[in-house]
Short mmCIF file of C-alpha atoms and ligand atoms in Angstrom, two decimals:
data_model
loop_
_atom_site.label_atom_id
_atom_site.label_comp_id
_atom_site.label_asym_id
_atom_site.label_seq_id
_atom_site.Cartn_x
_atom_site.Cartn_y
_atom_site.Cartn_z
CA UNK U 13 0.00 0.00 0.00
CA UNK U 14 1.09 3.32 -0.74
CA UNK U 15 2.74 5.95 1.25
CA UNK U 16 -0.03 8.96 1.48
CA UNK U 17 2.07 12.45 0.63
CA UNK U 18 0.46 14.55 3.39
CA UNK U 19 0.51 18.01 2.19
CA UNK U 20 -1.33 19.16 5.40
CA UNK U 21 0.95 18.25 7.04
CA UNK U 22 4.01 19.22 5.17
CA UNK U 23 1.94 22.70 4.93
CA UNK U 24 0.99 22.77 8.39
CA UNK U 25 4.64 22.52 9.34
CA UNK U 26 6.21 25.35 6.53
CA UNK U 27 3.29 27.90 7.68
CA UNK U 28 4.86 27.84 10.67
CA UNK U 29 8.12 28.34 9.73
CA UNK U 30 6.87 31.12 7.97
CA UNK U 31 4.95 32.54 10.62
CA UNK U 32 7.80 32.88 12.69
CA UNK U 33 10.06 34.31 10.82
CA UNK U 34 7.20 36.88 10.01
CA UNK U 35 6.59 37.86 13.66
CA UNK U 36 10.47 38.16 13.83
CA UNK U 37 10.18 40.83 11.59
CA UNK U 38 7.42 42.51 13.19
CA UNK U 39 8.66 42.63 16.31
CA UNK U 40 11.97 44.30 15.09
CA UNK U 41 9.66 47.21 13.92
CA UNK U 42 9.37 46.28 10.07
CA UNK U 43 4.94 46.19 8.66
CA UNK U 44 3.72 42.96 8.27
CA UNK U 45 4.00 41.43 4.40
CA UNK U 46 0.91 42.15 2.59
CA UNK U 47 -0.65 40.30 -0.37
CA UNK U 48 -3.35 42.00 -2.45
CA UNK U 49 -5.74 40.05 -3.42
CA UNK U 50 -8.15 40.74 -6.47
CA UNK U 51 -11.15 38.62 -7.35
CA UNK U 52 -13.42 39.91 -10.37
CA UNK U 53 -16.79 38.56 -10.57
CA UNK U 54 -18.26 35.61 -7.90
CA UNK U 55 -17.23 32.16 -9.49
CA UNK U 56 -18.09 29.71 -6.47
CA UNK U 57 -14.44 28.15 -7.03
CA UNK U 58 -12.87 31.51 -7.01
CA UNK U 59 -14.89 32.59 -3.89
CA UNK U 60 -13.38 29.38 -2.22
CA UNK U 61 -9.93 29.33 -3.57
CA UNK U 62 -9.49 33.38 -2.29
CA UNK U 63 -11.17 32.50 1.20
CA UNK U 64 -8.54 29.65 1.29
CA UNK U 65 -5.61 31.89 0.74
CA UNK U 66 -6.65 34.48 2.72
CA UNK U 67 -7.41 32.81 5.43
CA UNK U 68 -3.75 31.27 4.99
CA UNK U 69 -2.25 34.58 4.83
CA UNK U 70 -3.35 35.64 8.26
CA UNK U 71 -2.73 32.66 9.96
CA UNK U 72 0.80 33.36 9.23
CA UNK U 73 0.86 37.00 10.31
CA UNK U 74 0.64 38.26 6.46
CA UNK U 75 -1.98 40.54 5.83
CA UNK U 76 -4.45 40.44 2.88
CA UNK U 77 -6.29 43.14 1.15
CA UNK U 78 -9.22 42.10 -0.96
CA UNK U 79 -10.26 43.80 -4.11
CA UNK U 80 -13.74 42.34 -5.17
CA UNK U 81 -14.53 43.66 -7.87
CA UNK U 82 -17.99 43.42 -10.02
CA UNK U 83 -18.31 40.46 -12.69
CA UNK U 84 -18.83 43.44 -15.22
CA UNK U 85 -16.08 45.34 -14.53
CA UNK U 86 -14.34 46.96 -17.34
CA UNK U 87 -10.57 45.79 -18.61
CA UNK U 88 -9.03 49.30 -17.91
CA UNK U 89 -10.62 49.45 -14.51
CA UNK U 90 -8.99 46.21 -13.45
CA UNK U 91 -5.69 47.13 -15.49
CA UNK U 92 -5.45 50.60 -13.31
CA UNK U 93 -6.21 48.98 -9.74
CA UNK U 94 -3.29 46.65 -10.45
CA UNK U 95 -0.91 49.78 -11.79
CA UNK U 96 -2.10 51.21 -8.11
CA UNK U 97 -1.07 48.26 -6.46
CA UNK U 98 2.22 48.23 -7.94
CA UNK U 99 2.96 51.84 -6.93
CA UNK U 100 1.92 50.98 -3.66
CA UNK U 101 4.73 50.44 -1.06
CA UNK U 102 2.49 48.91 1.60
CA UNK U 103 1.99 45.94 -0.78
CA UNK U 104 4.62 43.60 -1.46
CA UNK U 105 2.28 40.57 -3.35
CA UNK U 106 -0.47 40.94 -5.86
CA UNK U 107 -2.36 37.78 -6.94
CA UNK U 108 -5.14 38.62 -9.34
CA UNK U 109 -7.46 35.02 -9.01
CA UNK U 110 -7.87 33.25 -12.51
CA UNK U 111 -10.25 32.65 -14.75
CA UNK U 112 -11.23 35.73 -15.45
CA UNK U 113 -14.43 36.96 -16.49
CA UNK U 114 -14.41 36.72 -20.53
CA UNK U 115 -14.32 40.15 -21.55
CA UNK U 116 -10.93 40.59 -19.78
CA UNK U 117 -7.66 39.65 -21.84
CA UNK U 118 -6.10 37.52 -19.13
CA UNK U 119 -2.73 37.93 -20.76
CA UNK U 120 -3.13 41.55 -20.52
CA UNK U 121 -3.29 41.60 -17.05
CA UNK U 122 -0.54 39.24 -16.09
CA UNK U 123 1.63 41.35 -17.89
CA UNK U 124 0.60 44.42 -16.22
CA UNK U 125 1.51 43.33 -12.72
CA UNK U 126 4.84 43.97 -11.62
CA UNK U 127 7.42 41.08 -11.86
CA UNK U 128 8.62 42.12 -8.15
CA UNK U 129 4.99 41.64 -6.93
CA UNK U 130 4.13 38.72 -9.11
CA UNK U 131 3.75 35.90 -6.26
CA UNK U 132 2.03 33.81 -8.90
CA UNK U 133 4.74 33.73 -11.09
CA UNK U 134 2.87 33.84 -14.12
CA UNK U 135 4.56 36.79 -15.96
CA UNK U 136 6.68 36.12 -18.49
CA UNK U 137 9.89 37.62 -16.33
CA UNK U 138 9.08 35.47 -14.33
CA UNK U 139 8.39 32.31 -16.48
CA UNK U 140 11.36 33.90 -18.04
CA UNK U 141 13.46 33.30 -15.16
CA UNK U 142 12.43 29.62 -14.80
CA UNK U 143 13.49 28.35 -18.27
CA UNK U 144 16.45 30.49 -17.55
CA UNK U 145 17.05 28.92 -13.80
CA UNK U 146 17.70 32.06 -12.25
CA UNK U 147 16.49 31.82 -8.52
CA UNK U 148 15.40 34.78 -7.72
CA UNK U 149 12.08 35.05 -9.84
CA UNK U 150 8.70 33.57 -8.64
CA UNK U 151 7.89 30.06 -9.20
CA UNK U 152 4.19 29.33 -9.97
CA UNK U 153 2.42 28.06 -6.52
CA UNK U 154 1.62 24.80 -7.88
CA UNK U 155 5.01 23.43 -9.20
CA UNK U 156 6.82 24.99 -5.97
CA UNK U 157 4.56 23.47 -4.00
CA UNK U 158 4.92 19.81 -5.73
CA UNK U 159 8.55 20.64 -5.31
CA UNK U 160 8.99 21.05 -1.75
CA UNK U 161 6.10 18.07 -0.74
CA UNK U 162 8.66 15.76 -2.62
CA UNK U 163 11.69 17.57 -1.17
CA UNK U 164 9.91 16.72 2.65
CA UNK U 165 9.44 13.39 1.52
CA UNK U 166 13.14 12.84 0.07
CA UNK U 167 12.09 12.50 -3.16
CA UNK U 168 14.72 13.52 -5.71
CA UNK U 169 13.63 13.50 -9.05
CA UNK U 170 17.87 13.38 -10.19
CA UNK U 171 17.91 10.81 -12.73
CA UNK U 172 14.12 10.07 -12.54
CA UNK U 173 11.83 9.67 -15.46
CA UNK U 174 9.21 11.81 -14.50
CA UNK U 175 5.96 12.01 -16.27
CA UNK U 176 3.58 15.04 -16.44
CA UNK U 177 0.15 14.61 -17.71
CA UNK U 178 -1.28 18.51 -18.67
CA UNK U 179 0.95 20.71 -20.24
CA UNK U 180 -0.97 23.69 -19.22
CA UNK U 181 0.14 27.17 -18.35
CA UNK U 182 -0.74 26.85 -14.63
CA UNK U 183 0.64 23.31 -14.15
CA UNK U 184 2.37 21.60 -16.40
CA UNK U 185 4.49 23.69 -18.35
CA UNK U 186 6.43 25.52 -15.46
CA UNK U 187 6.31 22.20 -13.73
CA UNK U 188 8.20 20.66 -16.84
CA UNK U 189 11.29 23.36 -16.14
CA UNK U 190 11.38 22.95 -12.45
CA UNK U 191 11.76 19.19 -12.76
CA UNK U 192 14.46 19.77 -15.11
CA UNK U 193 16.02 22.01 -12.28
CA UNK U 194 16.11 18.95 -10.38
CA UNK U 195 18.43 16.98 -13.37
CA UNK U 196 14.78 14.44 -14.09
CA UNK U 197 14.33 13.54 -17.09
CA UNK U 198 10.55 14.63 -18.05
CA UNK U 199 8.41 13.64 -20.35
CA UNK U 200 4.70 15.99 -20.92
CA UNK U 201 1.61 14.66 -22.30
CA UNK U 202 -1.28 16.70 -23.03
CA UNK U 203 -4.77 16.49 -25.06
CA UNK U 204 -2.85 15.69 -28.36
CA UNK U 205 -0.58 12.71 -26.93
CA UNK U 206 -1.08 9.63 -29.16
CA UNK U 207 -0.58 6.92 -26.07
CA UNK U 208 -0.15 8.65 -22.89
CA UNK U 209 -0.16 4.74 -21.23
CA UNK U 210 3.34 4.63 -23.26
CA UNK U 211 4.44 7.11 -21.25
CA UNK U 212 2.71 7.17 -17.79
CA UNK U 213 4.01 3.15 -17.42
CA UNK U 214 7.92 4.07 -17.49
CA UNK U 215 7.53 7.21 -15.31
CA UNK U 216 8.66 7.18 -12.28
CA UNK U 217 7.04 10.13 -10.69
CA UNK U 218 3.67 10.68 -12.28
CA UNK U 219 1.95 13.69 -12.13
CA UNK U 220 -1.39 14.54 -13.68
CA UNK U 221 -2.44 17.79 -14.38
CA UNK U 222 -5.33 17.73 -16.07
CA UNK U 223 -8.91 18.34 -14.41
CA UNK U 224 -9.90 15.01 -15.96
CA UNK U 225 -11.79 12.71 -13.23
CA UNK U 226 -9.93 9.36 -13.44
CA UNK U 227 -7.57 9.74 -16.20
CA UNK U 228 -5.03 7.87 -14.32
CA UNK U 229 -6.29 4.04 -13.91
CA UNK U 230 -4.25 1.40 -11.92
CA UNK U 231 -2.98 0.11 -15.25
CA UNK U 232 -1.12 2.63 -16.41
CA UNK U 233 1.15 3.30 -13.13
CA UNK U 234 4.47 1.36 -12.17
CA UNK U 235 4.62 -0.51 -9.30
CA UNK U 236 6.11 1.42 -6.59
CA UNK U 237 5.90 5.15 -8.95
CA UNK U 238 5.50 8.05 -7.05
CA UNK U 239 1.78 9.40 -8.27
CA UNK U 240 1.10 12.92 -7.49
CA UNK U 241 -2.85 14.25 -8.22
CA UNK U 242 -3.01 17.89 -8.96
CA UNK U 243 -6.36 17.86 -10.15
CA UNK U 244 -9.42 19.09 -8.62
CA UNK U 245 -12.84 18.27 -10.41
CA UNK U 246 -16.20 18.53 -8.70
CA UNK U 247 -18.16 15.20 -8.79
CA UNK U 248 -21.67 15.51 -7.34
CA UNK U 249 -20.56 16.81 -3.90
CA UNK U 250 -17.36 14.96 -3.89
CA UNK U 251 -14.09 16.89 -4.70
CA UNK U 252 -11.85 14.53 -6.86
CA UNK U 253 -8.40 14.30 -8.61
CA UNK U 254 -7.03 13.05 -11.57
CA UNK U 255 -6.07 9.84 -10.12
CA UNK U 256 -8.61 6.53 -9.68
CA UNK U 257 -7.27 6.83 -6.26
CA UNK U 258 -8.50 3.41 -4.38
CA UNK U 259 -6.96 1.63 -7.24
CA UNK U 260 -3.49 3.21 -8.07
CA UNK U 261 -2.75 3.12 -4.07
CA UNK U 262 -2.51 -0.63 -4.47
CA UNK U 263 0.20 -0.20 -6.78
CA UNK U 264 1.86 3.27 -6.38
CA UNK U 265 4.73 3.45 -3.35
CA UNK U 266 3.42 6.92 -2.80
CA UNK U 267 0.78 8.86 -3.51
CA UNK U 268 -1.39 12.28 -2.64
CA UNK U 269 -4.33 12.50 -1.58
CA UNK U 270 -7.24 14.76 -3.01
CA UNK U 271 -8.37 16.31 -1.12
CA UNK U 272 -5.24 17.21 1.31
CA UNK U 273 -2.47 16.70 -1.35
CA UNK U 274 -0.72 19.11 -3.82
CA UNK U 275 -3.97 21.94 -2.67
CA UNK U 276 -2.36 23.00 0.34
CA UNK U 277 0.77 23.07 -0.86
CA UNK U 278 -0.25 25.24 -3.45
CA UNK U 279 -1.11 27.51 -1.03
CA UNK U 280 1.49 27.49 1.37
CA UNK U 281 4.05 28.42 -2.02
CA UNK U 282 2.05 31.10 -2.48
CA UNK U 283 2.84 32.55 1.38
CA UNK U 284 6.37 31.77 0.28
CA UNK U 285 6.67 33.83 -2.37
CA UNK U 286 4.56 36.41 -0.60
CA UNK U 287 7.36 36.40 2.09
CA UNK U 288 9.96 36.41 -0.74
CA UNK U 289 8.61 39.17 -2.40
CA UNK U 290 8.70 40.72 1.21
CA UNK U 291 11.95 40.42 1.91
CA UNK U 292 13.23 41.38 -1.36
CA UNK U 293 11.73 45.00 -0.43
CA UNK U 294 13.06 45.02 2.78
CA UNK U 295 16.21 43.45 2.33
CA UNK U 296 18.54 46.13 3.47
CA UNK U 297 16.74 45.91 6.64
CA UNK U 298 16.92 42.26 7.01
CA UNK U 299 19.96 41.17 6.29
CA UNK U 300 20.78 42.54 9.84
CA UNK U 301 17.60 41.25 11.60
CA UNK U 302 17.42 37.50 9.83
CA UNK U 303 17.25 34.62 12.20
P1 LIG D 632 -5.42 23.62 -18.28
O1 LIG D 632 -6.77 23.56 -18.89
O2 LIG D 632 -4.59 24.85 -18.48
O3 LIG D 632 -4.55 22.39 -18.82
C1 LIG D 632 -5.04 21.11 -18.87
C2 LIG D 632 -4.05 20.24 -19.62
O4 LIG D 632 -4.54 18.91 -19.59
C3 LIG D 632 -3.89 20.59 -21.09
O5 LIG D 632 -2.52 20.53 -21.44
C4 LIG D 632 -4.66 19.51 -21.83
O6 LIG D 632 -4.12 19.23 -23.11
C5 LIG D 632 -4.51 18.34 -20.88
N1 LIG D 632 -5.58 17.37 -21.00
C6 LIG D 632 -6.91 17.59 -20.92
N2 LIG D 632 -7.59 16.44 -21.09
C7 LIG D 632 -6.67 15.48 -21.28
C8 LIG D 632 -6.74 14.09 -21.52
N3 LIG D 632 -7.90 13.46 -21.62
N4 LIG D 632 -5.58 13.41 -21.67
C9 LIG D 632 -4.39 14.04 -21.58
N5 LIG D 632 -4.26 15.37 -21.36
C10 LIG D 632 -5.39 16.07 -21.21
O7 LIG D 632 -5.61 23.29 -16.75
P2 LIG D 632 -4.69 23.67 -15.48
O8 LIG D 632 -4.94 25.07 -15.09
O9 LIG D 632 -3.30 23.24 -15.75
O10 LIG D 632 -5.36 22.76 -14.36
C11 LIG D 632 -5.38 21.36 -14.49
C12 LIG D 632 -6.08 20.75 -13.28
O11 LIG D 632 -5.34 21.06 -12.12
C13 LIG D 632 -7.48 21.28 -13.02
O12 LIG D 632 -8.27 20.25 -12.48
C14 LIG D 632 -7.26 22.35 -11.96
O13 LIG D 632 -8.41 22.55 -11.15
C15 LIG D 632 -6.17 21.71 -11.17
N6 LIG D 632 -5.35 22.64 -10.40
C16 LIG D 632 -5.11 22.28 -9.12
C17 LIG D 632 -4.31 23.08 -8.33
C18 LIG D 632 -4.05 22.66 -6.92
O14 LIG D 632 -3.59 23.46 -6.14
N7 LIG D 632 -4.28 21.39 -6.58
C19 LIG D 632 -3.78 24.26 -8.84
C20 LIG D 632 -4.01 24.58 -10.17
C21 LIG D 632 -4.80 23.75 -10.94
#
């Protein structure tokens, strides 16, 4: 039976880290980090997802400003809050929640936010810096947050073959770069893929990114792969991954959960780069005051 990656766990025990090293800060005199968070329109997901981060935030000591803005709300509206937030020296994060509403050019707006404040890491300076391998950009939440779950678990993906299932702009595709940080060698499927079983059989870290209930079927895992679910689909009132998760337990030698799996972990990245993003501003202040 498979080893269940906990990432509530994991998460509960890097929040805090995090929130300690925040009230260090604060009690040497410096604001609390702050993470702006915009939500246009009320997509029940969205509502969810922001009340989860959030609530996250603050339970670290990082404060969060919502903007909730009307589903109708015009491009250059939402264009010139986020050119306010960036001149704004009380906030160090801005996360504007995706989808948007369609009569707002998502691209438009990730490039408007400022790469220093992009704690997604979804500009392209940022993406920018990942195929580059330059450290001190943002990392998308979700790939960071695979990242360190297998780093807790002692996971190296050196030398792996490591298959990724969704090559999406979210997911899989920064995903794909970070595992080639790590020296695996990776292999991404996607809609188009003639037989994704060719591929998903050799891997030995599987992850499926795809929003596709059950994709993944006991057959097409290795014995003893690593299988890590990042999707999230809504089934009648049941929240489930990519994975036929009763089945590919039998077989995997670890696996996450969904719920309770690469979710929080997503979030607590997204603290992480909040504090980096922090810290970058207020460096020449805490170089002296660090831990
Ligand atoms: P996306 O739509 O951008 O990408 C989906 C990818 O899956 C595409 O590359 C597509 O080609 C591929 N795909 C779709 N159906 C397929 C199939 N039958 N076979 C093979 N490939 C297929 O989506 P995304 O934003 O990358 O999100 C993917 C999933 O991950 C969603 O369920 C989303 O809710 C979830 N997600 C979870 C977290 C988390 O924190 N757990 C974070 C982000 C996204």
């Amino acid at each position: 039976m498979a080893l269940i990656l906990d990432g509530r766990e994991v998460s509960k025990r890097i929040r805090e880290e995090i929130r300690k090293e925040v009230s260090l800060y604060v009690s040497k005199g410096l604001r609390a980090p702050t993470l702006a968070v915009v939500l246009v329109g009320d997509d029940p997901a969205s509502v969810v997802y922001v009340n989860n981060k959030r609530k996250a935030s603050q339970s670290v000591g990082i404060r969060s400003l919502l903007y909730h803005l009307p589903k109708d709300t015009p491009q250059e509206k939402l264009l010139s809050l986020i050119d306010e937030l960036n001149r704004n020296e009380e906030v160090d994060g801005i996360l504007v929640q995706l989808p948007l509403p369609e009569h707002i050019d998502q691209k438009k707006v990730i490039l408007r936010i400022s790469p220093e404040k992009d704690v997604d890491g979804f500009h392209p300076e940022n993406m920018g810096r990942l195929v580059a391998q330059m450290e001190d950009g943002f990392i998308p939440c979700t790939p960071l947050g695979i990242d360190l779950l297998l780093k807790h678990y002692r996971i190296d993906p050196k030398g792996k073959d490591v298959t990724i299932v969704g090559a999406g702009f979210i997911v899989g595709r920064p995903l794909s770069l970070l595992m080639l940080w790590r020296n695996a060698t990776v292999s991404v499927c996607h809609i188009h893929t003639k037989d994704i079983k060719k591929f998903t059989l050799g891997a030995d870290i599987l992850i499926s990114a795809t929003g596709v209930p059950k994709l993944i079927k006991a057959d097409m895992v290795k014995e003893g792969a690593v299988v890590i679910d990042v999707g999230i689909s809504r089934l009648g009132d049941k929240i489930v991954g990519d994975v036929d998760f009763e089945e590919v337990k039998k077989k995997a030698g670890a696996i996450t959960p969904v719920p309770g799996g690469v979710g929080p972990m997503t979030v607590s990245a997204l603290l992480l780069n909040t504090l980096k993003a922090y810290k970058k501003r207020f460096s020449h202040l805490i170089s002296t005051t660090k831990p």
